[in-house]
Amino acid sequence: MNRVVLSICISLHNRSDVVNEHIKSMLSITDNRFDIIVSDSSNAGKDLQSLFEYDDSRVKIFRIDTDTPAMMNWKSALDHADGIFSFHLNDRDLICSDELVGFIDFLEENPDYSGGICKYLPTCQEPKLLVDKNDAFMNVPFFSSHPTGIVFNVKKYRELENLAEVFNDHVGIHPHDIILARLSQYGKMFIYTQKVWELASDEFYKKNASGFQKKNKGLFFEPAERMFELKQNINEVKQLSFSKQIKENKIKQMYKTYLNLATNTYFYFIESEHETAHYGIERQKFGLIKRYCFSMKVLEDFDAEFHFSDEEKKIYKNWLMKSILIPVIAKYTSKINNPLFRKTLRQMRVKREMNDSAMLR
């Protein structure tokens, strides 16, 4: 019997029909090196086990209380993982079945890796292996990646100390950033650049409400939540075993990352028809002036919290202004059909995607 290499971990809440379709697609793969772990907090009558039966030992379903917080549901799936590696899959996202076997081959050949992320980069022909732990730690996606596609070495994950501090309501929606940072201290990490998974369709987002419980906190993409998450992650970085200089460089990098998340990524969510429908919020439009004023207000809030020097504030202000202008420039230059100009733009895009810092979602 083959050893389970990859446990695909799904934390499910009231999306049984969707997850059932995903499971059926994955089970069409005749490979016994993966299993599917479902931690199901769905309401009675909506849970996967009572609605569907699977005549396949690779599917393992665990029922937990319906009022279990999202991150503890995710932890439950991780706790039941049998594979060498675990793979987090949101209950709305899809595995690309055609690429899964190749990804399992890659993991089986590299069982000593501490973890990594699956980040699709069409310009990369081979998976990018981050051999040095410092390079892995400094790579942008390890503190800003979509939760789906996060991979942990299960044994090394379970050896981490004080995990109870990570899984609580004061860290953020998912503590995957902190766990990846901790794992990067102990060995090699990877970024796998082939298309192992993909987001649900825009139509799905429009038709299906988010399972996120707002409670007394804001939605995760709101600037105040991003800033709160950044504070938690900075505190965690300070405790890691990297050199003081590397940690200082990482924190400076994180300021830019989270300023971007609190501005440009926020604009994406609040202007998107399918995202606003998904989260049940009013759709808004941000013109150039409104974007600038909003971004400068976010910068002031960050400065009040993190006490930037005058030079740092100037750097972040210039960086934000460029990030505001680039989409506007791209919008209008897309209408230019000059072949040489288009070729130059393509070369710039390829160069950017090959740079680690451009792999930010």
Short mmCIF file of C-alpha atoms in Angstrom, two decimals:
data_model
loop_
_atom_site.label_atom_id
_atom_site.label_comp_id
_atom_site.label_asym_id
_atom_site.label_seq_id
_atom_site.Cartn_x
_atom_site.Cartn_y
_atom_site.Cartn_z
CA MET A 1 0.00 0.00 0.00
CA ASN A 2 1.36 3.43 -0.96
CA ARG A 3 2.19 5.90 1.80
CA VAL A 4 -0.13 8.92 1.85
CA VAL A 5 1.99 11.82 0.63
CA LEU A 6 -0.64 14.60 0.62
CA SER A 7 -3.67 15.19 2.81
CA ILE A 8 -6.01 17.71 1.20
CA CYS A 9 -7.63 19.43 4.19
CA ILE A 10 -11.03 21.08 3.79
CA SER A 11 -12.79 23.02 6.54
CA LEU A 12 -16.46 22.92 5.54
CA HIS A 13 -19.43 24.96 6.68
CA ASN A 14 -22.77 24.64 4.84
CA ARG A 15 -21.32 24.19 1.35
CA SER A 16 -21.77 20.44 1.11
CA ASP A 17 -23.09 20.42 -2.47
CA VAL A 18 -20.08 22.40 -3.69
CA VAL A 19 -17.54 20.30 -1.79
CA ASN A 20 -19.22 17.08 -2.94
CA GLU A 21 -18.61 18.09 -6.57
CA HIS A 22 -14.98 18.87 -5.79
CA ILE A 23 -14.50 15.54 -4.01
CA LYS A 24 -16.01 13.59 -6.89
CA SER A 25 -13.62 15.33 -9.28
CA MET A 26 -10.59 14.49 -7.11
CA LEU A 27 -11.67 10.87 -6.69
CA SER A 28 -11.55 10.45 -10.47
CA ILE A 29 -7.75 10.43 -10.05
CA THR A 30 -6.53 6.85 -9.66
CA ASP A 31 -3.71 7.61 -7.24
CA ASN A 32 -3.65 6.36 -3.64
CA ARG A 33 -0.95 8.76 -2.48
CA PHE A 34 -3.45 11.41 -1.39
CA ASP A 35 -6.46 11.52 0.88
CA ILE A 36 -9.18 14.09 1.52
CA ILE A 37 -9.76 15.25 5.10
CA VAL A 38 -13.02 17.14 5.71
CA SER A 39 -13.72 18.86 9.02
CA ASP A 40 -17.43 19.66 8.79
CA SER A 41 -19.14 22.23 11.04
CA SER A 42 -22.26 22.44 8.85
CA ASN A 43 -25.70 22.76 10.37
CA ALA A 44 -27.75 19.59 10.80
CA GLY A 45 -29.09 18.39 7.45
CA LYS A 46 -26.41 20.28 5.54
CA ASP A 47 -23.46 18.19 6.63
CA LEU A 48 -21.56 16.15 4.08
CA GLN A 49 -21.86 12.77 5.80
CA SER A 50 -25.64 12.74 6.01
CA LEU A 51 -26.08 13.91 2.41
CA PHE A 52 -23.45 11.90 0.52
CA GLU A 53 -21.73 8.54 0.79
CA TYR A 54 -18.28 7.81 -0.59
CA ASP A 55 -17.17 4.30 -1.36
CA ASP A 56 -13.54 5.35 -1.20
CA SER A 57 -11.21 5.08 1.78
CA ARG A 58 -9.40 8.24 0.68
CA VAL A 59 -12.31 10.37 1.95
CA LYS A 60 -12.37 10.95 5.72
CA ILE A 61 -15.08 13.15 7.23
CA PHE A 62 -15.04 14.46 10.80
CA ARG A 63 -18.06 16.22 12.30
CA ILE A 64 -17.50 19.06 14.77
CA ASP A 65 -19.81 21.55 16.52
CA THR A 66 -21.63 23.98 14.24
CA ASP A 67 -20.48 27.01 16.24
CA THR A 68 -16.78 26.13 15.89
CA PRO A 69 -14.79 29.20 14.70
CA ALA A 70 -13.42 28.98 11.15
CA MET A 71 -9.77 28.72 12.16
CA MET A 72 -10.48 25.94 14.68
CA ASN A 73 -12.36 24.08 11.95
CA TRP A 74 -9.23 24.41 9.82
CA LYS A 75 -7.09 23.14 12.73
CA SER A 76 -9.42 20.15 13.12
CA ALA A 77 -8.74 19.12 9.53
CA LEU A 78 -5.00 19.56 10.07
CA ASP A 79 -5.12 17.46 13.24
CA HIS A 80 -6.53 14.52 11.25
CA ALA A 81 -4.04 14.75 8.35
CA ASP A 82 -2.31 11.41 7.63
CA GLY A 83 -0.02 12.52 4.80
CA ILE A 84 3.59 13.64 4.84
CA PHE A 85 2.22 17.03 3.79
CA SER A 86 -1.08 18.83 4.32
CA PHE A 87 -2.71 21.12 1.72
CA HIS A 88 -5.31 23.69 2.80
CA LEU A 89 -8.28 23.97 0.41
CA ASN A 90 -11.05 26.50 1.05
CA ASP A 91 -14.47 24.91 0.70
CA ARG A 92 -15.23 27.04 -2.35
CA ASP A 93 -11.94 26.56 -4.26
CA LEU A 94 -11.04 23.81 -6.71
CA ILE A 95 -8.15 21.39 -7.17
CA CYS A 96 -6.84 21.17 -10.73
CA SER A 97 -7.01 17.39 -11.11
CA ASP A 98 -4.70 17.36 -14.14
CA GLU A 99 -1.85 18.88 -12.11
CA LEU A 100 -2.37 17.08 -8.80
CA VAL A 101 -0.37 13.93 -9.58
CA GLY A 102 2.65 15.97 -10.71
CA PHE A 103 2.50 17.98 -7.49
CA ILE A 104 2.37 14.78 -5.41
CA ASP A 105 5.40 13.48 -7.35
CA PHE A 106 7.24 16.70 -6.46
CA LEU A 107 6.38 16.35 -2.75
CA GLU A 108 7.32 12.67 -2.67
CA GLU A 109 10.73 13.56 -4.09
CA ASN A 110 11.22 16.29 -1.44
CA PRO A 111 9.86 14.89 1.85
CA ASP A 112 12.31 16.93 3.94
CA TYR A 113 10.82 20.29 2.95
CA SER A 114 9.20 22.09 5.89
CA GLY A 115 6.37 23.49 3.80
CA GLY A 116 5.53 25.99 1.10
CA ILE A 117 2.82 27.48 -1.08
CA CYS A 118 1.29 26.72 -4.45
CA LYS A 119 1.42 29.97 -6.39
CA TYR A 120 0.64 29.78 -10.11
CA LEU A 121 3.12 31.74 -12.25
CA PRO A 122 2.56 31.05 -15.96
CA THR A 123 6.01 32.34 -16.95
CA CYS A 124 7.80 29.77 -14.76
CA GLN A 125 8.36 26.39 -16.40
CA GLU A 126 9.68 24.64 -13.29
CA PRO A 127 8.76 24.77 -9.61
CA LYS A 128 10.87 27.32 -7.76
CA LEU A 129 12.66 25.73 -4.83
CA LEU A 130 13.71 28.03 -2.01
CA VAL A 131 16.60 26.09 -0.55
CA ASP A 132 17.83 28.66 1.96
CA LYS A 133 15.54 29.32 4.91
CA ASN A 134 16.42 33.04 4.91
CA ASP A 135 15.29 33.35 1.27
CA ALA A 136 12.05 31.56 2.09
CA PHE A 137 11.37 33.81 5.05
CA MET A 138 12.03 36.97 3.04
CA ASN A 139 9.81 35.92 0.15
CA VAL A 140 6.68 38.08 0.04
CA PRO A 141 3.99 35.36 -0.36
CA PHE A 142 4.92 33.78 2.95
CA PHE A 143 3.17 36.67 4.65
CA SER A 144 0.40 37.49 2.20
CA SER A 145 -0.73 34.36 0.38
CA HIS A 146 -4.26 33.07 -0.16
CA PRO A 147 -4.97 30.34 2.44
CA THR A 148 -5.73 27.79 -0.28
CA GLY A 149 -2.48 26.26 -1.48
CA ILE A 150 -0.67 26.51 1.85
CA VAL A 151 1.36 23.32 2.45
CA PHE A 152 2.84 22.12 5.74
CA ASN A 153 5.12 19.20 6.46
CA VAL A 154 2.74 17.53 8.93
CA LYS A 155 5.40 16.09 11.24
CA LYS A 156 7.28 19.39 11.45
CA TYR A 157 4.03 21.31 11.93
CA ARG A 158 3.12 19.11 14.89
CA GLU A 159 6.55 19.65 16.42
CA LEU A 160 5.99 23.43 16.60
CA GLU A 161 5.62 24.73 20.14
CA ASN A 162 2.83 26.91 21.50
CA LEU A 163 0.39 26.30 18.65
CA ALA A 164 -2.42 27.24 21.03
CA GLU A 165 -1.15 30.82 20.83
CA VAL A 166 -1.58 30.76 17.05
CA PHE A 167 -5.12 29.39 16.93
CA ASN A 168 -7.15 32.05 18.67
CA ASP A 169 -9.55 34.84 17.69
CA HIS A 170 -6.91 37.57 18.02
CA VAL A 171 -4.50 36.53 15.27
CA GLY A 172 -6.53 36.92 12.09
CA ILE A 173 -8.76 34.77 9.93
CA HIS A 174 -6.11 32.14 9.26
CA PRO A 175 -2.81 31.79 11.14
CA HIS A 176 -1.08 30.26 8.12
CA ASP A 177 1.32 33.21 7.83
CA ILE A 178 2.66 32.67 11.33
CA ILE A 179 2.95 28.90 10.88
CA LEU A 180 4.85 29.31 7.58
CA ALA A 181 7.21 31.78 9.23
CA ARG A 182 7.89 29.36 12.07
CA LEU A 183 8.45 26.46 9.68
CA SER A 184 10.87 28.53 7.58
CA GLN A 185 13.25 28.63 10.56
CA TYR A 186 13.87 24.90 10.41
CA GLY A 187 14.57 23.99 6.82
CA LYS A 188 13.90 24.28 3.14
CA MET A 189 10.64 25.73 1.82
CA PHE A 190 9.17 25.85 -1.68
CA ILE A 191 6.97 27.83 -4.02
CA TYR A 192 5.32 25.49 -6.51
CA THR A 193 4.48 27.51 -9.60
CA GLN A 194 2.25 25.11 -11.56
CA LYS A 195 -1.55 25.47 -11.41
CA VAL A 196 -2.53 23.04 -8.64
CA TRP A 197 -5.69 24.92 -7.62
CA GLU A 198 -7.92 27.76 -8.78
CA LEU A 199 -10.43 30.14 -7.29
CA ALA A 200 -14.13 29.52 -7.58
CA SER A 201 -15.80 31.28 -10.50
CA ASP A 202 -17.11 34.83 -10.28
CA GLU A 203 -20.59 33.39 -10.73
CA PHE A 204 -20.12 31.23 -7.63
CA TYR A 205 -19.15 34.28 -5.58
CA LYS A 206 -22.25 36.14 -6.74
CA LYS A 207 -24.62 33.29 -5.87
CA ASN A 208 -23.09 32.09 -2.61
CA ALA A 209 -22.78 34.13 0.55
CA SER A 210 -19.52 34.08 2.45
CA GLY A 211 -19.25 31.72 5.40
CA PHE A 212 -17.23 34.36 7.23
CA GLN A 213 -18.80 35.40 10.52
CA LYS A 214 -18.44 39.14 10.92
CA LYS A 215 -19.40 39.23 14.63
CA ASN A 216 -17.73 42.20 16.32
CA LYS A 217 -14.87 42.45 13.85
CA GLY A 218 -14.69 43.86 10.36
CA LEU A 219 -14.22 41.91 7.17
CA PHE A 220 -10.68 40.65 6.75
CA PHE A 221 -9.85 42.98 3.84
CA GLU A 222 -10.75 46.18 5.69
CA PRO A 223 -7.72 48.37 6.56
CA ALA A 224 -8.24 48.16 10.33
CA GLU A 225 -8.22 44.35 10.18
CA ARG A 226 -5.10 44.33 8.00
CA MET A 227 -3.34 46.58 10.50
CA PHE A 228 -4.38 44.38 13.41
CA GLU A 229 -3.11 41.29 11.59
CA LEU A 230 0.17 43.07 10.81
CA LYS A 231 0.70 43.85 14.49
CA GLN A 232 0.27 40.19 15.37
CA ASN A 233 2.63 39.06 12.62
CA ILE A 234 5.31 41.61 13.57
CA ASN A 235 5.18 40.40 17.17
CA GLU A 236 5.61 36.85 15.91
CA VAL A 237 8.54 37.78 13.64
CA LYS A 238 10.38 39.33 16.57
CA GLN A 239 10.31 35.97 18.36
CA LEU A 240 11.84 33.99 15.50
CA SER A 241 15.44 32.73 15.44
CA PHE A 242 16.62 34.75 12.43
CA SER A 243 19.26 37.45 12.80
CA LYS A 244 18.20 40.89 13.96
CA GLN A 245 18.99 42.40 10.54
CA ILE A 246 16.93 39.84 8.65
CA LYS A 247 13.97 40.38 10.97
CA GLU A 248 14.22 44.16 10.57
CA ASN A 249 14.32 43.78 6.79
CA LYS A 250 11.31 41.47 6.91
CA ILE A 251 9.30 43.92 9.00
CA LYS A 252 10.05 46.75 6.55
CA GLN A 253 8.92 44.49 3.73
CA MET A 254 5.75 43.65 5.67
CA TYR A 255 4.87 47.33 6.02
CA LYS A 256 4.72 47.60 2.22
CA THR A 257 2.87 44.32 1.89
CA TYR A 258 0.17 45.32 4.34
CA LEU A 259 -0.09 48.88 3.05
CA ASN A 260 -0.81 47.32 -0.32
CA LEU A 261 -3.37 44.93 1.20
CA ALA A 262 -5.05 47.80 3.08
CA THR A 263 -5.31 49.98 -0.04
CA ASN A 264 -5.11 48.36 -3.48
CA THR A 265 -6.44 44.97 -2.40
CA TYR A 266 -9.21 46.72 -0.47
CA PHE A 267 -10.14 48.68 -3.61
CA TYR A 268 -10.37 45.39 -5.50
CA PHE A 269 -12.79 43.85 -3.00
CA ILE A 270 -14.98 46.94 -2.57
CA GLU A 271 -15.24 47.60 -6.34
CA SER A 272 -15.78 43.98 -7.40
CA GLU A 273 -19.32 42.97 -8.32
CA HIS A 274 -18.87 39.34 -7.31
CA GLU A 275 -16.86 39.99 -4.13
CA THR A 276 -19.34 42.54 -2.77
CA ALA A 277 -22.22 40.17 -3.56
CA HIS A 278 -20.33 37.35 -1.85
CA TYR A 279 -19.73 39.33 1.34
CA GLY A 280 -23.09 41.10 1.33
CA ILE A 281 -21.70 44.63 1.27
CA GLU A 282 -22.34 47.73 -0.81
CA ARG A 283 -20.29 48.05 -3.95
CA GLN A 284 -18.32 51.30 -4.29
CA LYS A 285 -16.21 53.00 -6.94
CA PHE A 286 -12.89 54.70 -6.21
CA GLY A 287 -11.65 57.30 -8.65
CA LEU A 288 -8.04 58.46 -8.72
CA ILE A 289 -8.52 61.32 -6.22
CA LYS A 290 -10.55 59.16 -3.84
CA ARG A 291 -7.92 56.41 -4.01
CA TYR A 292 -5.18 58.91 -3.20
CA CYS A 293 -7.03 60.42 -0.21
CA PHE A 294 -8.01 57.00 1.12
CA SER A 295 -4.44 55.67 0.76
CA MET A 296 -2.93 58.68 2.52
CA LYS A 297 -5.39 58.21 5.40
CA VAL A 298 -4.35 54.55 5.67
CA LEU A 299 -0.69 55.62 5.70
CA GLU A 300 -1.42 58.08 8.53
CA ASP A 301 -3.14 55.31 10.51
CA PHE A 302 -0.18 52.97 9.98
CA ASP A 303 2.22 55.75 11.02
CA ALA A 304 0.25 56.43 14.20
CA GLU A 305 0.45 52.73 15.09
CA PHE A 306 3.97 51.83 13.97
CA HIS A 307 5.79 55.20 14.30
CA PHE A 308 7.62 55.48 10.99
CA SER A 309 10.60 57.79 10.70
CA ASP A 310 10.22 60.78 8.35
CA GLU A 311 12.36 58.98 5.76
CA GLU A 312 10.32 55.77 6.04
CA LYS A 313 7.06 57.66 5.71
CA LYS A 314 8.36 59.42 2.60
CA ILE A 315 9.38 56.09 1.07
CA TYR A 316 5.98 54.50 1.79
CA LYS A 317 4.14 57.54 0.48
CA ASN A 318 6.04 57.47 -2.83
CA TRP A 319 5.52 53.73 -3.08
CA LEU A 320 1.77 54.09 -2.50
CA MET A 321 1.49 56.84 -5.10
CA LYS A 322 3.19 54.61 -7.68
CA SER A 323 0.86 51.73 -6.81
CA ILE A 324 -2.13 54.02 -7.36
CA LEU A 325 -0.88 55.31 -10.69
CA ILE A 326 0.32 52.02 -12.23
CA PRO A 327 -3.19 50.52 -12.71
CA VAL A 328 -4.36 53.79 -14.29
CA ILE A 329 -1.38 53.83 -16.66
CA ALA A 330 -1.92 50.15 -17.49
CA LYS A 331 -5.59 50.79 -18.28
CA TYR A 332 -4.81 53.44 -20.88
CA THR A 333 -1.66 51.87 -22.33
CA SER A 334 -3.61 48.65 -22.96
CA LYS A 335 -5.24 50.50 -25.86
CA ILE A 336 -1.90 51.11 -27.57
CA ASN A 337 -1.41 48.53 -30.32
CA ASN A 338 2.16 49.35 -31.33
CA PRO A 339 3.95 45.92 -31.59
CA LEU A 340 7.24 47.16 -30.12
CA PHE A 341 5.43 48.80 -27.21
CA ARG A 342 3.40 45.62 -26.54
CA LYS A 343 6.56 43.51 -26.68
CA THR A 344 8.28 45.77 -24.16
CA LEU A 345 5.29 45.53 -21.81
CA ARG A 346 5.33 41.72 -22.05
CA GLN A 347 9.04 41.61 -21.27
CA MET A 348 8.49 43.86 -18.25
CA ARG A 349 5.66 41.62 -17.03
CA VAL A 350 7.73 38.46 -17.38
CA LYS A 351 10.65 40.07 -15.53
CA ARG A 352 8.29 41.20 -12.78
CA GLU A 353 6.70 37.77 -12.34
CA MET A 354 10.11 36.13 -12.13
CA ASN A 355 10.97 38.42 -9.22
CA ASP A 356 10.04 36.94 -5.85
CA SER A 357 8.53 40.20 -4.64
CA ALA A 358 6.00 40.15 -7.49
CA MET A 359 4.42 36.89 -6.38
CA LEU A 360 2.16 38.74 -3.97
CA ARG A 361 -1.54 37.91 -4.39
#
